[in-house]
CSV table of C-alpha atoms in Angstrom, one decimal:
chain,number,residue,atom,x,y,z
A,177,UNK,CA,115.5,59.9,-50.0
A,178,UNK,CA,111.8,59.3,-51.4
A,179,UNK,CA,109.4,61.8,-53.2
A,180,UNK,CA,106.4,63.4,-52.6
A,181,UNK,CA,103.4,64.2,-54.9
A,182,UNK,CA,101.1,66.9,-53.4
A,183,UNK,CA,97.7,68.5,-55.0
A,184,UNK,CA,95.7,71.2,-54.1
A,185,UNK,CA,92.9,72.0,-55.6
A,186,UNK,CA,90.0,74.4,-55.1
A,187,UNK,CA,86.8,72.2,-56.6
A,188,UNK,CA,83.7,75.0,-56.6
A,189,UNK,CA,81.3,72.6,-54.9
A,190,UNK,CA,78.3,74.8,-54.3
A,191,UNK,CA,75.4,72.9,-54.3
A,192,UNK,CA,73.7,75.2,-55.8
A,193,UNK,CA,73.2,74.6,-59.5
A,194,UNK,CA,72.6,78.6,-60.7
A,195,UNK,CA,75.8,79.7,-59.4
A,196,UNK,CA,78.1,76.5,-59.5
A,197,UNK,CA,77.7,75.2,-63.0
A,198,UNK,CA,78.1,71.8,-63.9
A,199,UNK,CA,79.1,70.3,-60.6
A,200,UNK,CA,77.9,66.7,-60.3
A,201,UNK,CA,79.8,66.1,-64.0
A,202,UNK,CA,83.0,67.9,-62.3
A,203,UNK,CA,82.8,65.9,-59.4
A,204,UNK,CA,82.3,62.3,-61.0
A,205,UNK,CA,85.3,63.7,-63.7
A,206,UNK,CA,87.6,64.4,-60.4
A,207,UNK,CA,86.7,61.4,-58.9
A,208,UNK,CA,87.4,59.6,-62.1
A,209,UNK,CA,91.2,61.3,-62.5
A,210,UNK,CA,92.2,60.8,-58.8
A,211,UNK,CA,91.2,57.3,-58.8
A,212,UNK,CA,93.5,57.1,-61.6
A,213,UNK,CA,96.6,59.4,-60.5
A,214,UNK,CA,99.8,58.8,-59.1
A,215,UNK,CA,99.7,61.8,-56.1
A,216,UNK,CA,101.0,61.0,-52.6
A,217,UNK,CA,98.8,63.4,-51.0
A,218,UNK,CA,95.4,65.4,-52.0
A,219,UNK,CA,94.1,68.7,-50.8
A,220,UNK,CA,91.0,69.9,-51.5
A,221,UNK,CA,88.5,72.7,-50.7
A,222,UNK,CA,84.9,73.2,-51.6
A,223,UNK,CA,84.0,70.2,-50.7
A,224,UNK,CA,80.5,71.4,-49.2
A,225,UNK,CA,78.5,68.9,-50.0
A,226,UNK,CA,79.4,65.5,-47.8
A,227,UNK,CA,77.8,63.5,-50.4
A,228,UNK,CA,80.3,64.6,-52.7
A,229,UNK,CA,83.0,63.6,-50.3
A,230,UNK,CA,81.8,60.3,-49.2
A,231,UNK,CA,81.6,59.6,-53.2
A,232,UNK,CA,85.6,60.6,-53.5
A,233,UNK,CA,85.8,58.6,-50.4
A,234,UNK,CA,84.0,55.5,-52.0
A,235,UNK,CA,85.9,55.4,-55.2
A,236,UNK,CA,89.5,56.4,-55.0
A,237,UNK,CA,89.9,54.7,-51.2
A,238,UNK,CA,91.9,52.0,-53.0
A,239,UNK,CA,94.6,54.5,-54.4
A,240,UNK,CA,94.2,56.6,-51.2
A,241,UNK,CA,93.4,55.1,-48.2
A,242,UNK,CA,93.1,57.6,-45.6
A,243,UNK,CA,91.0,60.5,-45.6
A,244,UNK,CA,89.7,63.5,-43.6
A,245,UNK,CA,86.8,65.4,-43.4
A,246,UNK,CA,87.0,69.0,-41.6
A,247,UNK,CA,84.1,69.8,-40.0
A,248,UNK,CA,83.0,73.3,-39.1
A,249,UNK,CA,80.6,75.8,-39.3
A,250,UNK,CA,77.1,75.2,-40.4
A,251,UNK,CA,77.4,73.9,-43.5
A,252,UNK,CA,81.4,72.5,-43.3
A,253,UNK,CA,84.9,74.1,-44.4
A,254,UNK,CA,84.6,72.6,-47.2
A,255,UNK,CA,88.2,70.7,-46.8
A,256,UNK,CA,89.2,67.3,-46.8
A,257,UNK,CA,92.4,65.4,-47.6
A,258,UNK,CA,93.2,62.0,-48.9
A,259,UNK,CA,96.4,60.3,-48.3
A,260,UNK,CA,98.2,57.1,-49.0
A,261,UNK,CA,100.2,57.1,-45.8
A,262,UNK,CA,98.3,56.8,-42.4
A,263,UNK,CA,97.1,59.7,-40.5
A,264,UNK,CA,98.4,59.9,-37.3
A,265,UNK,CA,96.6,63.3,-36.0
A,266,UNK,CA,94.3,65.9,-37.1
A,267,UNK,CA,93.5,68.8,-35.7
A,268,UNK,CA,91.3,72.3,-36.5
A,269,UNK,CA,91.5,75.7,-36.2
A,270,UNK,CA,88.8,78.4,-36.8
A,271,UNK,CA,89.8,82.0,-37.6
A,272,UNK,CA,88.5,84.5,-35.3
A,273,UNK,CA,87.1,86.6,-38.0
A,274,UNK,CA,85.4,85.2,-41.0
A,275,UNK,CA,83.0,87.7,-42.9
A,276,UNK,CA,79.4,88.6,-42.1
A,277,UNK,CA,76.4,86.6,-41.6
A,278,UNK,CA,74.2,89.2,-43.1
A,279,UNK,CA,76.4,88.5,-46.1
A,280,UNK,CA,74.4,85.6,-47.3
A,281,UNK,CA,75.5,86.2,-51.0
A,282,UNK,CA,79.3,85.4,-50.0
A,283,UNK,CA,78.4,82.7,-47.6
A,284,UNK,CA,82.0,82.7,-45.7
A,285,UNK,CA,80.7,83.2,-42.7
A,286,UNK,CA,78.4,79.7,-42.6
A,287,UNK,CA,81.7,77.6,-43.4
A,288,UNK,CA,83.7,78.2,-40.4
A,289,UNK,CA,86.5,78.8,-41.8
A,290,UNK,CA,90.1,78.1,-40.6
A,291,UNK,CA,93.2,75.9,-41.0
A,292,UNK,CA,93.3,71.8,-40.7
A,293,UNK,CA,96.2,70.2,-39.9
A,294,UNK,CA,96.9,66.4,-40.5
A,295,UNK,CA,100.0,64.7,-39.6
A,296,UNK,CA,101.6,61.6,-41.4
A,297,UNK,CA,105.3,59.7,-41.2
A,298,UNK,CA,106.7,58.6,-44.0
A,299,UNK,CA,110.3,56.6,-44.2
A,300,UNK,CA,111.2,57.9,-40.5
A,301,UNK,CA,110.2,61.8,-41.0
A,302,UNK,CA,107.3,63.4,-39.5
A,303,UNK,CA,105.1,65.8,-41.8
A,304,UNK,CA,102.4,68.1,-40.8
A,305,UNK,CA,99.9,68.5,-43.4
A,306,UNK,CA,98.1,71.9,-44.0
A,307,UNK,CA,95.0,73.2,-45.6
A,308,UNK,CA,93.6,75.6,-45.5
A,309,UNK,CA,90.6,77.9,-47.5
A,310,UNK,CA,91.3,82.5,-46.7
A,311,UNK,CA,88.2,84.7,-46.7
A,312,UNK,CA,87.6,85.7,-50.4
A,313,UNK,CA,88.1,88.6,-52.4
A,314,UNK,CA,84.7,89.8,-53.9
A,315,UNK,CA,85.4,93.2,-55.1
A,316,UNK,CA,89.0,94.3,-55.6
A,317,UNK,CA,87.9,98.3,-55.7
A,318,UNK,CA,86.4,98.0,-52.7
A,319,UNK,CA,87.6,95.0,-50.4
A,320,UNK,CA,85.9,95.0,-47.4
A,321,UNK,CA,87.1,91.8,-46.5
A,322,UNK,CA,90.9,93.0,-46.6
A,323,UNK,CA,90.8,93.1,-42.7
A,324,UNK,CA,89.7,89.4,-42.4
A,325,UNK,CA,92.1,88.2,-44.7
A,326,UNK,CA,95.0,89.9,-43.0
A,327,UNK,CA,94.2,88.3,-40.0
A,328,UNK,CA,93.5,84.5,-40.9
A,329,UNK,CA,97.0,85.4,-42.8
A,330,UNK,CA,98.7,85.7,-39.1
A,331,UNK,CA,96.4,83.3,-37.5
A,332,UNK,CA,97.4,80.8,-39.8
A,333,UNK,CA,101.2,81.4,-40.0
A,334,UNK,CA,101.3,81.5,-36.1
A,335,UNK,CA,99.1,78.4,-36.0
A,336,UNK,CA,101.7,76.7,-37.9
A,337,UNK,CA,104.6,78.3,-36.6
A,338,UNK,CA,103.3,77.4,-33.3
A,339,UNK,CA,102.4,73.6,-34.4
A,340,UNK,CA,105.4,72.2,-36.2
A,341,UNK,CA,108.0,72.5,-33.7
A,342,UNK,CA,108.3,69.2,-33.4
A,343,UNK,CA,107.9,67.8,-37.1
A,344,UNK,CA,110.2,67.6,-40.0
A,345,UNK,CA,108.6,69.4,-42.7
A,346,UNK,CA,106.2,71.4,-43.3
A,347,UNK,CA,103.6,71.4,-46.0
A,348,UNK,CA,101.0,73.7,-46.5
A,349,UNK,CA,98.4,73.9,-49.5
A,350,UNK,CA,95.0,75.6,-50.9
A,351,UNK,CA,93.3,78.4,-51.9
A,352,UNK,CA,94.6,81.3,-50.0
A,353,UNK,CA,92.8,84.1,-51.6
A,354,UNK,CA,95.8,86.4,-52.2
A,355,UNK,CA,98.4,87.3,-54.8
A,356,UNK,CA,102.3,87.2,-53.8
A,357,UNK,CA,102.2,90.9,-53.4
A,358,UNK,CA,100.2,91.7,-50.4
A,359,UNK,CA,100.9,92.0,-47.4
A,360,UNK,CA,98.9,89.1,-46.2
A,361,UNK,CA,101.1,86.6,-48.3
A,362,UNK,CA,104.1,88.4,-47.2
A,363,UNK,CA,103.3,87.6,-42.6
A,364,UNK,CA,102.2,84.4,-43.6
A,365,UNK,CA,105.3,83.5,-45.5
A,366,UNK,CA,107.8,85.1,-43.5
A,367,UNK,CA,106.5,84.8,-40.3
A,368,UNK,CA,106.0,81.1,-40.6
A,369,UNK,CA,109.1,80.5,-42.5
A,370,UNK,CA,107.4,79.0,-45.5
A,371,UNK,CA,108.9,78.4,-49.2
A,372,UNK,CA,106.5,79.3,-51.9
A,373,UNK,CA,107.1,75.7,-53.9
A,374,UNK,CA,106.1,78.1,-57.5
A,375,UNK,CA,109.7,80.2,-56.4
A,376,UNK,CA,111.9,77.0,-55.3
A,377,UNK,CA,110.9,74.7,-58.4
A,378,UNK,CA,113.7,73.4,-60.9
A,379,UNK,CA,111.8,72.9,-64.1
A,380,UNK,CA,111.4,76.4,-66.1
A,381,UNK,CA,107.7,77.8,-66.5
A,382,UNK,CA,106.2,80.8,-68.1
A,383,UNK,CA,105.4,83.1,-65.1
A,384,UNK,CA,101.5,83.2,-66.6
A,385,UNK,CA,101.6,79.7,-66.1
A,386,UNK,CA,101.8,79.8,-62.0
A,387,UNK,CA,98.2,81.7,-62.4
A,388,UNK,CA,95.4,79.6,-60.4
A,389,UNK,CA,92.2,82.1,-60.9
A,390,UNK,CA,90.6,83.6,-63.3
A,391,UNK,CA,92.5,81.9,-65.8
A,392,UNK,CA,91.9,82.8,-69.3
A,393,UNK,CA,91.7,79.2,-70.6
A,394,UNK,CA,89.5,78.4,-68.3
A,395,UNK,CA,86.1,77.9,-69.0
A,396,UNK,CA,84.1,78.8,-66.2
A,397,UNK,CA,86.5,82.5,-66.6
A,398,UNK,CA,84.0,84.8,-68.3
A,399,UNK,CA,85.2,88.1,-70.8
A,400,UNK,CA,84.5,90.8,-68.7
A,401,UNK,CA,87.2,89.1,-65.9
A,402,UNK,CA,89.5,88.3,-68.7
A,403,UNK,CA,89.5,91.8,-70.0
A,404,UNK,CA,90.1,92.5,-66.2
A,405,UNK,CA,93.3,89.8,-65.2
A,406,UNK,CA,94.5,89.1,-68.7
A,407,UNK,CA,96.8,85.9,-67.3
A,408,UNK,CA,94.7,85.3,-64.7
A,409,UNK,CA,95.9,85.8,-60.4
A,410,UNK,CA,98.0,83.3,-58.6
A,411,UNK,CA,95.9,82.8,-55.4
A,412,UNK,CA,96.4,79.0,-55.2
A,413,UNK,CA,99.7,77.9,-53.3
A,414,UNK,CA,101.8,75.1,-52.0
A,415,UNK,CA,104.3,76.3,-49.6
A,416,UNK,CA,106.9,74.2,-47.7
A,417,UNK,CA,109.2,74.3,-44.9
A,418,UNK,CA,112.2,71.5,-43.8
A,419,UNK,CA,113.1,71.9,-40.2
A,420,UNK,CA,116.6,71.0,-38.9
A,421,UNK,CA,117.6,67.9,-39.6
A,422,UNK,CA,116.0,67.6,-43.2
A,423,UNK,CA,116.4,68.6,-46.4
A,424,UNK,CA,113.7,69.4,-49.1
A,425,UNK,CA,113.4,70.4,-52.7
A,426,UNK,CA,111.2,71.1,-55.4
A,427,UNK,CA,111.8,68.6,-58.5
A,428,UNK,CA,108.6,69.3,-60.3
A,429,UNK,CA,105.7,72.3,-60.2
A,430,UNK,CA,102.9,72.2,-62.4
A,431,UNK,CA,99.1,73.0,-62.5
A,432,UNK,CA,96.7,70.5,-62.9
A,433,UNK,CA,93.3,69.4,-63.2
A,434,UNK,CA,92.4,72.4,-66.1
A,435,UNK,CA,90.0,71.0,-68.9
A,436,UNK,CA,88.4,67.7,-68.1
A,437,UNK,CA,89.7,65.2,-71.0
A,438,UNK,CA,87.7,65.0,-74.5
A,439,UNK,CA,85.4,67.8,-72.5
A,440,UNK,CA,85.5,71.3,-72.9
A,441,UNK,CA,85.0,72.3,-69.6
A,442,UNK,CA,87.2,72.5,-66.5
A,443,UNK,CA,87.7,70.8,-63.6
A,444,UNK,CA,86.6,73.9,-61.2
A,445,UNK,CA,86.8,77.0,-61.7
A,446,UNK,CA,90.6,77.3,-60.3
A,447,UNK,CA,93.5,75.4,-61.7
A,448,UNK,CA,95.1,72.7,-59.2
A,449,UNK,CA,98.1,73.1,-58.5
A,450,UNK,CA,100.5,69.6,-58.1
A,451,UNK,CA,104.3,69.5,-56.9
A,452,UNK,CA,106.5,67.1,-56.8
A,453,UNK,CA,108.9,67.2,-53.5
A,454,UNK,CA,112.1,65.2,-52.7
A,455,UNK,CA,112.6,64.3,-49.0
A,456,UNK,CA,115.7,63.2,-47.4
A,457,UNK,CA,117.5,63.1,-43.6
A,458,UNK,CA,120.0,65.5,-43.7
A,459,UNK,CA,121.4,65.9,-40.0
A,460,UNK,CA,123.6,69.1,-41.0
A,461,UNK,CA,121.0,70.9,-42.7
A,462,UNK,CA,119.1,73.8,-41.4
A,463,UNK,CA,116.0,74.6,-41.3
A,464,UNK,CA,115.0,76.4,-44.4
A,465,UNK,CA,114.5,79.7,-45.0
A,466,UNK,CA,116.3,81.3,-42.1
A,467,UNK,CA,113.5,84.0,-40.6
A,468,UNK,CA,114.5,87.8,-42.1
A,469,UNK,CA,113.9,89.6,-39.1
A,470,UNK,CA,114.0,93.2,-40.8
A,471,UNK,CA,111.6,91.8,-43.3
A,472,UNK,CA,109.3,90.0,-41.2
A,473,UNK,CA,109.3,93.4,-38.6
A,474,UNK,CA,108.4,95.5,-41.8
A,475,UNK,CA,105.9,93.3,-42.3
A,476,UNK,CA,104.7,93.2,-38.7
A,477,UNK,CA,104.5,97.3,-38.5
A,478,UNK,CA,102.9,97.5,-41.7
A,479,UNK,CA,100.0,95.2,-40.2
A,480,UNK,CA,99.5,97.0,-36.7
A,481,UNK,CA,99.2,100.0,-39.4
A,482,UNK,CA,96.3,98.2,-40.8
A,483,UNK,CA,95.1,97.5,-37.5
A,484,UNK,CA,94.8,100.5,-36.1
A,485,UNK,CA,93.3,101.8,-39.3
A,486,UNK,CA,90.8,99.0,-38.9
A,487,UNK,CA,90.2,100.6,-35.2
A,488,UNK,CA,89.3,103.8,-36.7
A,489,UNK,CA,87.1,103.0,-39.6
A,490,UNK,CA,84.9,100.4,-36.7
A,491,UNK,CA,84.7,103.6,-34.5
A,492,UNK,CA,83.1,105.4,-37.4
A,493,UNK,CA,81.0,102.6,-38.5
A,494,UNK,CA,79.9,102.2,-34.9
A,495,UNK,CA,78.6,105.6,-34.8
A,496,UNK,CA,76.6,105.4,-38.0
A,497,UNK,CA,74.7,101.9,-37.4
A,498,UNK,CA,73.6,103.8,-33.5
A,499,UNK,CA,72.7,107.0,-35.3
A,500,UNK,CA,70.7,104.6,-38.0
A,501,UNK,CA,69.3,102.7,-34.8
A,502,UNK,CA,68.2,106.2,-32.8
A,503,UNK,CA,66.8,108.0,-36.1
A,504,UNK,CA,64.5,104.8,-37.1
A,505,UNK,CA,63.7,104.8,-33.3
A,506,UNK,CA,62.7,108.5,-33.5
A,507,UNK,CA,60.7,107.6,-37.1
A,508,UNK,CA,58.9,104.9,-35.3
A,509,UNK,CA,57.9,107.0,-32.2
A,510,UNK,CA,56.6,109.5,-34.0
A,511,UNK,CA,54.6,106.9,-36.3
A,512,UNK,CA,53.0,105.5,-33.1
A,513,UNK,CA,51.9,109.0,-32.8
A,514,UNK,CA,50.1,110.1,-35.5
A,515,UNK,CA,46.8,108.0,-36.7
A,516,UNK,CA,46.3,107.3,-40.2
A,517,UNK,CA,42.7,107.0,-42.0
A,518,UNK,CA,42.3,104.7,-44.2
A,519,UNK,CA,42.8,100.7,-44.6
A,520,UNK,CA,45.3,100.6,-47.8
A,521,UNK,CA,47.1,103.3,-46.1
A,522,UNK,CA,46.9,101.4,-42.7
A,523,UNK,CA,48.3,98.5,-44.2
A,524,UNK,CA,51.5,100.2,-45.8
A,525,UNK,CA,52.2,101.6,-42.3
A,526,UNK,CA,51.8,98.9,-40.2
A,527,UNK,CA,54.3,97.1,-43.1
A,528,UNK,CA,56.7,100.4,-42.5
A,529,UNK,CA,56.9,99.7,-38.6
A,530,UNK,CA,57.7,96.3,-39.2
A,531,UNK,CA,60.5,97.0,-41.5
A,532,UNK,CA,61.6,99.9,-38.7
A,533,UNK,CA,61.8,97.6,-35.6
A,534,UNK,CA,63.4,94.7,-38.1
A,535,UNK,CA,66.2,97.4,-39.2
A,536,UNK,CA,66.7,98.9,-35.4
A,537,UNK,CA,67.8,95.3,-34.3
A,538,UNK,CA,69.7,94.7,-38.0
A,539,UNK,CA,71.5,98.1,-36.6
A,540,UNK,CA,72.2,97.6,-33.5
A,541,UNK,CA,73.4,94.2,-33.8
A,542,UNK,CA,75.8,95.1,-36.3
A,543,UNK,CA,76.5,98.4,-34.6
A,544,UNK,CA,77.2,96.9,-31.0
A,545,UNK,CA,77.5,92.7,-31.7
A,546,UNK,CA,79.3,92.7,-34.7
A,547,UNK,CA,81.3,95.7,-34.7
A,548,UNK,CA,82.5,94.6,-31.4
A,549,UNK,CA,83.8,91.1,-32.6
A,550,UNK,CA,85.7,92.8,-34.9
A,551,UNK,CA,87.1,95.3,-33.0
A,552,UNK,CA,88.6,92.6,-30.7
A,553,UNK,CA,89.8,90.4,-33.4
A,554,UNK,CA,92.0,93.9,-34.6
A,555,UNK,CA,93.0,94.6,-31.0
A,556,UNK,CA,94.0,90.9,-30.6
A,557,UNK,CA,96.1,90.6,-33.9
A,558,UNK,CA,98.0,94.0,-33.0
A,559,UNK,CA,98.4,92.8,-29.7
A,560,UNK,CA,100.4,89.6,-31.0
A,561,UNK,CA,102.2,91.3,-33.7
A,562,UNK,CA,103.3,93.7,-31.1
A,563,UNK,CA,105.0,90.7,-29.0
A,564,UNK,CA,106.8,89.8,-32.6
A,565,UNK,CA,107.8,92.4,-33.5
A,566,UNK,CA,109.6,93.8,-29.7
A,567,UNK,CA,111.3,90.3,-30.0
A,568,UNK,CA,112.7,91.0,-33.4
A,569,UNK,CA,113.7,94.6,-32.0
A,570,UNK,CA,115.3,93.0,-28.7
A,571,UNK,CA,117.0,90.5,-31.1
């Protein structure tokens, strides 16, 4: 038997200084508390600048040799891991549907997003290493990114399922974007037979104390949020699985990383959350949890629901952005034919027909492009959950 100490920690590395306060003290505070930590394994997101890595890198090599960087997008995922124990593999996975690019405020789109997967072996048993960073919630009135997340949700959880056949555990970790009770928590943990390590641990906690985001002792948590989530949202997870053969538990859950010491601000503006996991060869145990096949085919149907409701609203949108296209078209043509008198007035019009042919191709490309990509990413996930869920019904 021998333990394992995992992190997972969400850093808010924006390199941009207006909306990511205080980030170069953060950084150097991290890099100064991992250096001197005891974990076993380090998961982080948010990493976007590579400078910042390479420092992490630089300093805390000594306490963890090994190290990943997962490349993707334009400007990176933003995940990296750092490991005592050798890395053996590594692998990543983009999710098919990531936000917009239009969306330049949100930014999701330039990172790539997806799933990496490292795998180590420690004392004889194989472990595959997850981490991953789900499309963010930016409005929780209107989420128009409720979609996406469903559907990195299932990519991911077949992605593992589909992965760590041949491993012993399973250990998956970062900022997930979504509380226990939606749906998209509910495929990923059922369908890829994960443990939620906050559910399995032995030491007794507050409940409020599991929360991740918008946290109200945090200091980067401002009032009008706190007046919103009182105790803050559990979005932050690490999740386990043990296949045959090998037995896990949970001996310690707690967050981490909150205030930076004799400071008053935090780390980030998440919590970290750290676990402490006891490994051992078990060759009568099963693997752990047993799939619930009437809970994971509710699950299933209530996300081909969501689908097809997806279908219908991209049909309407579809419609709108080509009506949007044809009536600028018809504004345009009819601009072209009338003259205008005048050289202030001249000006203004010329700048109008710009702005028209601009929003024409900003219409159609979302209307045809865009709305397209999506549509196939829907018809693609209902597709799959359809084969899961006739499988469940045969069985």
């Amino acid at each position: 038997m021998f333990s394992l100490r995992i992190l997972t920690l969400n850093c808010w590395g924006i390199p941009f200084p207006v909306i990511c306060k205080d980030k170069n003290f953060r950084i150097k505070s991290l890099v100064k508390a991992l250096s001197e930590s005891e974990y076993d394994i380090v998961l982080l997101q948010e990493i976007w600048c590579i400078s910042d890595f390479e420092l992490l890198q630089s300093v805390i090599s000594k306490k963890f040799p090994h190290s990943h960087y997962f490349h993707s997008g334009s400007i990176g995922s933003g995940m990296c891991v750092f490991t005592k124990h050798p890395i053996k593999d590594a692998l990543y996975f983009n999710y098919r549907l990531n936000g917009y690019a239009h969306k330049i405020q949100h930014g999701d789109w330039f990172a790539g997003k997806g799933v990496g997967l490292i795998k180590v072996e420690v004392s004889g048993i194989m472990i595959n290493i997850y981490t991953t960073h789900i499309h963010a919630e930016y409005s929780d009135i209107n989420d128009e990114y409720f979609t996406h997340r469903l559907i990195q949700s299932f990519q991911l959880s077949q992605f593992i399922k589909q992965t760590s056949e041949k491993c012993d555990v399973v250990f998956v970790g970062g900022d997930c974007n979504m509380e226990p009770k939606s749906l998209s928590y509910k495929i990923l943990t059922t369908n890829a037979m994960l443990n939620d390590a906050w559910l399995k641990k032995k030491n007794i906690m507050d409940d409020k104390l599991g929360n991740t985001c918008e946290c109200p002792d945090n200091s980067y948590t401002d009032s009008a949020t706190t007046l919103k989530f009182p105790h803050g949202k559990r979005i932050d997870y690490l999740l386990f699985r043990a296949n045959s053969g090998t037995k896990v538990t949970v001996d310690h859950y707690e967050r981490a990383f909150g205030k930076i010491p004799n400071d008053s601000r935090s780390y980030s503006d998440h919590e970290g959350v750290s676990a402490t996991f006891s490994l051992m060869s078990a060759p009568t145990a099963q693997a752990c949890p047993a799939r619930d096949a009437v809970l994971l085919s509710d699950h299933l149907q209530a996300m081909i629901n969501e689908m097809d409701k997806n279908a219908s609203k991209l049909s309407s949108d579809r419609i709108i952005w080509i009506l949007l296209a044809i009536s600028s078209t018809v504004i345009l043509f009819l601009r072209n034919c009338c003259s205008v008198g005048g050289t202030c007035i001249a000006f203004f019009m010329n700048l109008l027909m710009v702005f028209l042919v601009v929003f024409i191709a900003f219409c159609l490309w979302n209307g045809v492009v865009i709305n397209n990509i999506d549509s196939k990413a829907s018809a693609a996930t209902k597709e799959e959950a359809k084969y899961l869920l006739n499988s469940k019904k045969e069985n």
